Tab-separated table of C-alpha atoms and ligand atoms in Angstrom:
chain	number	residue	atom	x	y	z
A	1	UNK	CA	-4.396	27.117	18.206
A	2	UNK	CA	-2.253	24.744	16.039
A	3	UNK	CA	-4.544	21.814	14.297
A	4	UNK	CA	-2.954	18.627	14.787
A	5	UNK	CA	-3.840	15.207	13.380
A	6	UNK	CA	-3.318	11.281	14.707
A	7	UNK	CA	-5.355	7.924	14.337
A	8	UNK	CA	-5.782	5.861	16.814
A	9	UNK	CA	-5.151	3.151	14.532
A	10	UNK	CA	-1.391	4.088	14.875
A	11	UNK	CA	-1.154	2.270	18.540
A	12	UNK	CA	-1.685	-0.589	16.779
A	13	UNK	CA	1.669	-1.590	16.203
A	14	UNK	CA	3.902	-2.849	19.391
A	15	UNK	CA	6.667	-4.373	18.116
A	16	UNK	CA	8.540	-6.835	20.582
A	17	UNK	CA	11.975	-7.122	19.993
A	18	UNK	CA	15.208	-5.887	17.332
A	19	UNK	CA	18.838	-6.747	17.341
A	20	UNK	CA	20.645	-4.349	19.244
A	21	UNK	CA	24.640	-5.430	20.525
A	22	UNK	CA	24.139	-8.831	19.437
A	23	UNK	CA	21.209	-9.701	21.641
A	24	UNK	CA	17.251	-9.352	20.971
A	25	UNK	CA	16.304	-6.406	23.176
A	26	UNK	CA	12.460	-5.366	24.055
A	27	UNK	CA	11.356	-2.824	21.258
A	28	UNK	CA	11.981	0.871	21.389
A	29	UNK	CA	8.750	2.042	19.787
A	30	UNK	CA	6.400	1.625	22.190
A	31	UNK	CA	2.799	2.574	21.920
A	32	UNK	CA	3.113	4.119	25.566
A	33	UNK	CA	5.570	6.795	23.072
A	34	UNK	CA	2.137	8.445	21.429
A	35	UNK	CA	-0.082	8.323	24.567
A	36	UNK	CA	2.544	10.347	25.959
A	37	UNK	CA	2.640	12.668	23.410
A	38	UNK	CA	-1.371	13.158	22.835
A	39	UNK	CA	-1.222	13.832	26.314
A	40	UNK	CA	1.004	16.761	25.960
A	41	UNK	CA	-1.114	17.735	23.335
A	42	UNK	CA	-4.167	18.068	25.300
A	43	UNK	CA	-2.427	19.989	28.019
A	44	UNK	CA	-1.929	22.854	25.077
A	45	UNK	CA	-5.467	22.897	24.493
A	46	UNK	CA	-4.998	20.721	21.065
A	47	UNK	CA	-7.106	17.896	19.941
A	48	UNK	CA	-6.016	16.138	17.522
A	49	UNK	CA	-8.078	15.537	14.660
A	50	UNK	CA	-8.740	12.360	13.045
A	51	UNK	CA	-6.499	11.449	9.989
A	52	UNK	CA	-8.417	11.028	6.613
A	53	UNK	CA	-8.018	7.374	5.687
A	54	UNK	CA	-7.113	8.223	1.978
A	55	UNK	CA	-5.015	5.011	1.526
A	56	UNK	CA	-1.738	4.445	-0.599
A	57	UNK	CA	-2.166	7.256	-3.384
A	58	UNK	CA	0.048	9.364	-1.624
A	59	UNK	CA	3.114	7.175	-0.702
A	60	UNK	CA	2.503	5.484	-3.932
A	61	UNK	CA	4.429	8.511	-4.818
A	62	UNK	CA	7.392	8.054	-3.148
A	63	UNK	CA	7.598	4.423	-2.414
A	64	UNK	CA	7.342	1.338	-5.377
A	65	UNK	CA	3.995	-0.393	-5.631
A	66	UNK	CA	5.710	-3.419	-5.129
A	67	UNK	CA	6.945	-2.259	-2.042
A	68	UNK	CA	3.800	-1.394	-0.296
A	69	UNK	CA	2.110	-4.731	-1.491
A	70	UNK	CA	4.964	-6.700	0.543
A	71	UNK	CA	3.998	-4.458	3.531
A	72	UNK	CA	0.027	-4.960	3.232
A	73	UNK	CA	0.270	-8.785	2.327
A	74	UNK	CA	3.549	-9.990	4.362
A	75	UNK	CA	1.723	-11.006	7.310
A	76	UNK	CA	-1.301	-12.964	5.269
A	77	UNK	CA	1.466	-14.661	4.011
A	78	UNK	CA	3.478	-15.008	6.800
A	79	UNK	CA	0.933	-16.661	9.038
A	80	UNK	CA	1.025	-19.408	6.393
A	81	UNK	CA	4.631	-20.906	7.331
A	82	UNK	CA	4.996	-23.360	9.175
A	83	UNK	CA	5.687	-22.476	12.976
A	84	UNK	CA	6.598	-18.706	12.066
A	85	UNK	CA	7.498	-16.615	14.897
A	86	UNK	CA	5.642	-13.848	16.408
A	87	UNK	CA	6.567	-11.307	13.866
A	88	UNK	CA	7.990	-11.116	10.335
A	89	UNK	CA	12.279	-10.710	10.606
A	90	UNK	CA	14.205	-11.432	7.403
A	91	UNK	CA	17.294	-14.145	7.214
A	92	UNK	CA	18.862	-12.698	4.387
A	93	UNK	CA	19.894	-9.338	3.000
A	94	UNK	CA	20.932	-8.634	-0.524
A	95	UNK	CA	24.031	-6.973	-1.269
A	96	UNK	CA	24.072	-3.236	-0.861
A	97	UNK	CA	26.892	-0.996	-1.491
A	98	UNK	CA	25.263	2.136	1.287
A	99	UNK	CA	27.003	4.557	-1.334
A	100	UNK	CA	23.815	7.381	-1.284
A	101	UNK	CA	24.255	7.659	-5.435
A	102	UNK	CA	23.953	3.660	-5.771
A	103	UNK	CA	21.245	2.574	-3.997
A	104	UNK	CA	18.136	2.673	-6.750
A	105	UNK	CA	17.723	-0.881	-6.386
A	106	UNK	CA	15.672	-3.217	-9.453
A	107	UNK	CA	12.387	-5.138	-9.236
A	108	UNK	CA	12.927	-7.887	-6.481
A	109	UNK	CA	14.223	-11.003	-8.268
A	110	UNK	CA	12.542	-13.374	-5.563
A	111	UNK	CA	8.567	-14.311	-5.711
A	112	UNK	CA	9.152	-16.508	-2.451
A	113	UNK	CA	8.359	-14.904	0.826
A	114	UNK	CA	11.510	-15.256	2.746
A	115	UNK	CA	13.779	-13.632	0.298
A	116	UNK	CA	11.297	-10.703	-0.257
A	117	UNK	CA	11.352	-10.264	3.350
A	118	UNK	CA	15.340	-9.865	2.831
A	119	UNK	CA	14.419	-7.718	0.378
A	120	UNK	CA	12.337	-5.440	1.267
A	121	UNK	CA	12.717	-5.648	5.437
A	122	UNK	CA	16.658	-3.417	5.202
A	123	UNK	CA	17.776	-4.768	9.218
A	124	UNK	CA	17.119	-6.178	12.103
A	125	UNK	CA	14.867	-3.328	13.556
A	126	UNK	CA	11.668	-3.854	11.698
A	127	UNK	CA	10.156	-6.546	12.613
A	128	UNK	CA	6.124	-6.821	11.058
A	129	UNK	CA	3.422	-8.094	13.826
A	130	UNK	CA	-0.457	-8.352	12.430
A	131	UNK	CA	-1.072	-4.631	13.031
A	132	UNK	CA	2.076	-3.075	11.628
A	133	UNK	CA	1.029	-2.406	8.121
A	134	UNK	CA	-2.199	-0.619	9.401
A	135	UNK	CA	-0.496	1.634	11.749
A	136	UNK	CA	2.010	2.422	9.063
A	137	UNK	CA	-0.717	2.986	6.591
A	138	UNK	CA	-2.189	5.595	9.092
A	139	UNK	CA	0.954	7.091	10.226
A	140	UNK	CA	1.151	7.999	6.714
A	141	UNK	CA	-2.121	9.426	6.185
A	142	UNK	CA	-1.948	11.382	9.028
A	143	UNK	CA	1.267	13.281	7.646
A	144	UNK	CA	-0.869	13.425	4.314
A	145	UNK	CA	-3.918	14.896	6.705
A	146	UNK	CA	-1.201	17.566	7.723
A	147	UNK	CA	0.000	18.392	4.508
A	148	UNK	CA	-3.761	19.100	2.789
A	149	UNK	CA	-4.276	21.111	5.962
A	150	UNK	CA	-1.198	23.455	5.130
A	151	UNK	CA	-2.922	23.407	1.638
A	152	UNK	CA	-5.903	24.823	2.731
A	153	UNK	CA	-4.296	27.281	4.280
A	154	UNK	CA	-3.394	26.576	7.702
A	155	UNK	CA	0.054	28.383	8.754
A	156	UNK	CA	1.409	24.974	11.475
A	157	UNK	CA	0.046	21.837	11.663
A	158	UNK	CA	1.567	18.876	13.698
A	159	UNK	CA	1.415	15.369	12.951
A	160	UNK	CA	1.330	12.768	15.229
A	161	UNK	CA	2.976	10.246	13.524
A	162	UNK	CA	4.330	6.499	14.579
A	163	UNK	CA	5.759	4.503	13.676
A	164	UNK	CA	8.396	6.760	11.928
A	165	UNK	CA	9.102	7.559	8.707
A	166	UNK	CA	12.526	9.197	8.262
A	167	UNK	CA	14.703	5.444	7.150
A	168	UNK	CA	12.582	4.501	4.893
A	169	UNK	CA	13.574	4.513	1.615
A	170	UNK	CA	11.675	3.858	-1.860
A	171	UNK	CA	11.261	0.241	-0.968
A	172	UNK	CA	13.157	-0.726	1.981
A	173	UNK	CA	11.952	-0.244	5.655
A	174	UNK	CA	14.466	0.038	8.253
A	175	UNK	CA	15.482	1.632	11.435
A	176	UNK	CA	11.915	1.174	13.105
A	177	UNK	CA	10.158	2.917	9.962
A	178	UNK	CA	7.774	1.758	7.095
A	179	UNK	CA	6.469	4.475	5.393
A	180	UNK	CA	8.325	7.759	4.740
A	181	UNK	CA	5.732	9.808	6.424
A	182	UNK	CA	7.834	12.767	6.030
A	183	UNK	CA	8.924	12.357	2.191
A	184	UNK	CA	5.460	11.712	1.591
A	185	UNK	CA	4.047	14.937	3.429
A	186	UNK	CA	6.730	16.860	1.069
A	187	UNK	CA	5.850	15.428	-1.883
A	188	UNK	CA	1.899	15.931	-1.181
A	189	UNK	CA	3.021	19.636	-0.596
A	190	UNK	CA	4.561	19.695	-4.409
A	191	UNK	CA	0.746	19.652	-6.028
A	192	UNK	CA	0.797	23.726	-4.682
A	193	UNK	CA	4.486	24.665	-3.730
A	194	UNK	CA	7.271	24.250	-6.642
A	195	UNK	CA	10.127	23.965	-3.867
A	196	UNK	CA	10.076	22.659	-0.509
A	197	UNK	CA	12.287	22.002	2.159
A	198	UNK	CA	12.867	19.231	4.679
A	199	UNK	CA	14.313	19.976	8.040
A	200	UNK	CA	15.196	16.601	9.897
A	201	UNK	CA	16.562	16.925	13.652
A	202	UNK	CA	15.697	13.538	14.615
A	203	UNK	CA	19.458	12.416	15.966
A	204	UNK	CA	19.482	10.053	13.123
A	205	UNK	CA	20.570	10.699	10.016
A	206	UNK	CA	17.159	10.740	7.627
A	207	UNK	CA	18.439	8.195	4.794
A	208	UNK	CA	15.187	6.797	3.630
A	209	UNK	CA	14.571	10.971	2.611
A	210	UNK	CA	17.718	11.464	1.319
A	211	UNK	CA	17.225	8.503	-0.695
A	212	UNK	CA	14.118	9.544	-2.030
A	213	UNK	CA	15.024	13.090	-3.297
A	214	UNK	CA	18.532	12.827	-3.873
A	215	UNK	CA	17.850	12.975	-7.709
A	216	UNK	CA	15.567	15.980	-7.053
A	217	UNK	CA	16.043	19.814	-7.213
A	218	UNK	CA	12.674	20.554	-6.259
A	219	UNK	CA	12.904	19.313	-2.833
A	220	UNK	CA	15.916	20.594	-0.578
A	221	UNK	CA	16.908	17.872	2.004
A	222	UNK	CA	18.662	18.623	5.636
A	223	UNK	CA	19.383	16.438	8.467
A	224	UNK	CA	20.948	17.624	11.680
A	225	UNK	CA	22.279	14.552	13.035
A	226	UNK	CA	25.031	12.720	15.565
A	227	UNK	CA	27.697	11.705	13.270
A	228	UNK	CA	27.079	8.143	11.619
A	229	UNK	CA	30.577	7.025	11.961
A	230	UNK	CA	29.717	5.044	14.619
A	231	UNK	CA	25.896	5.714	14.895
A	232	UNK	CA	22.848	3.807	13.075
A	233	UNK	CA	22.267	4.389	9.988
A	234	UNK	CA	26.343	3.912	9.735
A	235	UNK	CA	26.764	4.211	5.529
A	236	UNK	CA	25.076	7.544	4.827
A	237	UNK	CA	24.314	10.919	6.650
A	238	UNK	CA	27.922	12.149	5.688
A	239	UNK	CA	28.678	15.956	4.448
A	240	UNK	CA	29.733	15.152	1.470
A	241	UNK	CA	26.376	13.722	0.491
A	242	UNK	CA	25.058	16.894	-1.717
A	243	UNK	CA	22.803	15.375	-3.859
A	244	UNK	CA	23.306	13.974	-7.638
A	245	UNK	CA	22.188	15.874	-11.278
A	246	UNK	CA	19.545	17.953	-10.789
A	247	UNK	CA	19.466	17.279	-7.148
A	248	UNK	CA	23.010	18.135	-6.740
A	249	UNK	CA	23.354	21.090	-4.011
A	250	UNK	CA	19.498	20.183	-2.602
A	251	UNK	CA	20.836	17.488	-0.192
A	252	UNK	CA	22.443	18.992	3.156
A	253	UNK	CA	24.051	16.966	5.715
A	254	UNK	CA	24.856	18.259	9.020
A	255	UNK	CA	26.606	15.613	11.152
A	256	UNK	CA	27.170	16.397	14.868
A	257	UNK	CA	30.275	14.948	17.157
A	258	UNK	CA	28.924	12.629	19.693
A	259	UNK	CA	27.941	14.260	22.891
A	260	UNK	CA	26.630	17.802	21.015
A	261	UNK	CA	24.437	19.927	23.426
A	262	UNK	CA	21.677	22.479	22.886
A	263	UNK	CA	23.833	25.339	21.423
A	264	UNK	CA	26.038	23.090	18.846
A	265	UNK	CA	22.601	21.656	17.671
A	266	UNK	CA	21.171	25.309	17.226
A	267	UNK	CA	24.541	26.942	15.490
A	268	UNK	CA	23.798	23.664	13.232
A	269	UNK	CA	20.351	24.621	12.657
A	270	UNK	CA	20.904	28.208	11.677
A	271	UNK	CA	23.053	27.036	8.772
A	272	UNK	CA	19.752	24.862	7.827
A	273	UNK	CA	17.179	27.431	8.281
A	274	UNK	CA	20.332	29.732	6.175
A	275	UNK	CA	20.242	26.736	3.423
A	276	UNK	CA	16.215	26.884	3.289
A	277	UNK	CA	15.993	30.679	2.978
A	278	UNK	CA	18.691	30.555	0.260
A	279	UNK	CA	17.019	27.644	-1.416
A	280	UNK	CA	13.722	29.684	-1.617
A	281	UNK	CA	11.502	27.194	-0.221
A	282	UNK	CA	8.128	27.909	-0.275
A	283	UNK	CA	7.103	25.559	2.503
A	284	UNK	CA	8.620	23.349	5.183
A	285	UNK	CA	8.142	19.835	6.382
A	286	UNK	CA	9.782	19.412	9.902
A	287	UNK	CA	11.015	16.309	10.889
A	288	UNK	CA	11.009	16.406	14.473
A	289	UNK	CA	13.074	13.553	16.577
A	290	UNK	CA	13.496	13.359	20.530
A	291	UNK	CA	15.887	11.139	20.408
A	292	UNK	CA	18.846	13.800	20.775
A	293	UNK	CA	17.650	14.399	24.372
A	294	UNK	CA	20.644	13.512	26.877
A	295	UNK	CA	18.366	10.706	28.891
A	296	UNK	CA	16.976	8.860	25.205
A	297	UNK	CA	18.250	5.094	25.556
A	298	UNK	CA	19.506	5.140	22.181
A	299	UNK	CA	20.759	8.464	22.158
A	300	UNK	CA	24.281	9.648	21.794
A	301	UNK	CA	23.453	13.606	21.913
A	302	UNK	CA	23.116	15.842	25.162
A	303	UNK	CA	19.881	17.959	24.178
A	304	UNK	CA	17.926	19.197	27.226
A	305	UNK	CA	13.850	19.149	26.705
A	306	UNK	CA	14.216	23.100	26.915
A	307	UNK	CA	17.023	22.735	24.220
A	308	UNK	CA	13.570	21.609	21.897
A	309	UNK	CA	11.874	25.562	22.516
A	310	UNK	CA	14.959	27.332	20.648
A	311	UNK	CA	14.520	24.661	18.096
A	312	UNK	CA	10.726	25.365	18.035
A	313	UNK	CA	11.648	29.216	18.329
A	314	UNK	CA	14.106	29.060	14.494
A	315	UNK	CA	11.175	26.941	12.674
A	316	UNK	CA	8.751	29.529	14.119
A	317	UNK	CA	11.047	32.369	12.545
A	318	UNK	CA	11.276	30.619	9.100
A	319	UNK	CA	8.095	31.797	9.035
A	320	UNK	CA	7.075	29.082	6.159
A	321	UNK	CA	3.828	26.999	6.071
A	322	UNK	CA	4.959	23.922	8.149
A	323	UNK	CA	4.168	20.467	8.622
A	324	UNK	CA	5.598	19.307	11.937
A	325	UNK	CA	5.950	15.279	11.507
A	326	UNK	CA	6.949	13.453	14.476
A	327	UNK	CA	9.915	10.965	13.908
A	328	UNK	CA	12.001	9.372	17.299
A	329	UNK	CA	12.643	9.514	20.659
A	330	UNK	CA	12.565	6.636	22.662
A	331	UNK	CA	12.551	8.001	26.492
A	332	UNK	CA	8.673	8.088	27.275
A	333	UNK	CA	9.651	10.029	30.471
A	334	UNK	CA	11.193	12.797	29.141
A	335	UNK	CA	9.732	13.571	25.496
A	336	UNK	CA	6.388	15.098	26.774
A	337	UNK	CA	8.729	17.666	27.716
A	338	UNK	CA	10.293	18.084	24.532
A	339	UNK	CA	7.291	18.212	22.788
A	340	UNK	CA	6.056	20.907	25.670
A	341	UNK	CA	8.931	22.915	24.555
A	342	UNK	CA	8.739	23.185	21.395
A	343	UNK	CA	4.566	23.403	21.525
A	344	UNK	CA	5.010	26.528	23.517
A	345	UNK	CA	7.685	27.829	21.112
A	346	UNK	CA	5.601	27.917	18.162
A	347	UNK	CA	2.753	29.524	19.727
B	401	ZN	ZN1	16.050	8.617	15.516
């Protein structure tokens, strides 16, 4: 039986609105997204454990201190202004060039709350309510929870993790994500493996983990993505994004045409699983996404939930130790079966 870890904590966060088509639409990430899952989980016989609540150590490694102050003290502060709205949303962004070997950004010039929420809060799609920082905080720790089970020796362990991870970079969150749950699973996975690799099939392209190891040999990079061109996150997630010095060669991007089905997803996959094999990685952090299923309101792929099994069926043939970290998918009615799917798969 696969061990699996969540936090109830996590449900915490229910953001109400982003930018989407130039009107503020009702969130994506809904809390309803998790109770779907952990009910899938219990059909397979799985209860999830509890996450550890080992607090920032671990992210501290891939994320700025200064970052993940802002995200534990915005709200504090943001409750302070002067007929604030219902969550935190920045104003202002800083200038950012979106070129993947540019993008190490300085300390944040501004000590005023408004222009650190520019800052540090990358678009429209991450807005901070009272209970977001928590439910980050434990999304995290619940991918860390995963990870020290794989260290103690546990072959597959899934973690139940939301909000997301996958956009968020050293210190910016965007794209509905916080925390790199996923970067930070990796990099706890470093204190026992010298080289790991990161699958990412979520349909978006993981920037926030390409931004994080792009500088890095040690950790091998993929995402299996629709094409960015004209699909969030827009400025990175390209093939010619192979990573820079020592990293060069450990960053793989695998963009899909718009409209990609089950079998053009897998053929994409076998090159990664191909890339991790040749890369000698000693274990694997999954990033798993739903949000390439045909019926995901944000979606721009044509996976079936059955299309999720053969994906299960490759990471089950890696044969690595593997942390399974949830990322997307936005249709609550169909993702129980995607998770079903791939569940089964591993078994
Ligand atoms: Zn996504």
């Amino acid at each position: 039986m696969m061990r699996a870890f969540y936090h109830a904590d996590q449900a915490l966060h229910d953001p109400q609105q982003y930018l989407r088509f130039g009107r503020f639409v009702s969130a994506k990430d809904l809390p309803a997204r998790t109770e779907r899952l952990l009910a899938v989980l219990h059909e397979h016989g799985i209860v999830p454990e509890k996450s550890a609540e080992c607090g920032i150590g671990p992210a501290l490694k891939v994320h700025t201190l200064a970052y993940l102050d802002f995200l534990q003290t915005v709200w504090d502060r943001w409750a302070q202004l002067p007929d604030h709205g219902p969550e935190v949303w920045p104003n202002t962004f800083p200038y950012y060039s979106g070129r993947a070997e540019a993008d190490t950004r300085p300390p944040c010039p501004a000590t005023g709350i408004v222009g650190q929420i520019g800052w540090f809060l990358g678009d429209l799609s991450v807005p901070m309510g009272p209970h977001t920082w928590v439910s980050s905080l434990r999304s995290c720790e619940t991918a860390v929870s995963a990870a020290d089970a794989l260290l103690s020796g546990e072959p597959t362990v899934y973690a139940l993790c939301r909000p997301s991870g996958h956009h968020a970079r050293t210190d910016r969150a965007s794209g509905f994500c916080y925390v790199n749950n996923t970067a930070v699973a990796a990099q706890h996975l470093r204190q026992r493996y010298p080289k790991i690799a990161i699958i990412d099939v979520d349909a978006h392209h993981g920037d926030g983990t390409q931004q994080i190891f792009y500088n890095r040999g040690d950790v091998l990079t993929i995402s299996v993505h629709a094409d960015s061109d004209n699909y969030y996150p827009f400025f990175t997630g390209y093939a010619g994004e192979i990573g820079r010095g020592e990293g060069e060669g450990a960053n793989l991007n695998i963009p899909l045409p718009h409209g990609s089905n089950g079998p053009v997803m897998l053929s994409a996959l076998e090159k990664a699983v191909a890339s991790v094999r040749a890369f000698g990685a000693e274990a694997l952090v999954f990033a798993l996404g739903f949000d390439g299923h045909k019926d995901d309101p944000i979606g721009v792929l044509s996976l079936e939930s059955d299309d999720f099994g053969d994906i299960g069926r490759q990471v089950k043939a890696l044969g690595l130790p593997t942390a399974v970290v949830q990322e997307g998918g936005y249709a609550v009615d169909v993702i129980g079966g995607c998770l079903s799917a791939f569940l089964e798969a591993l078994d």
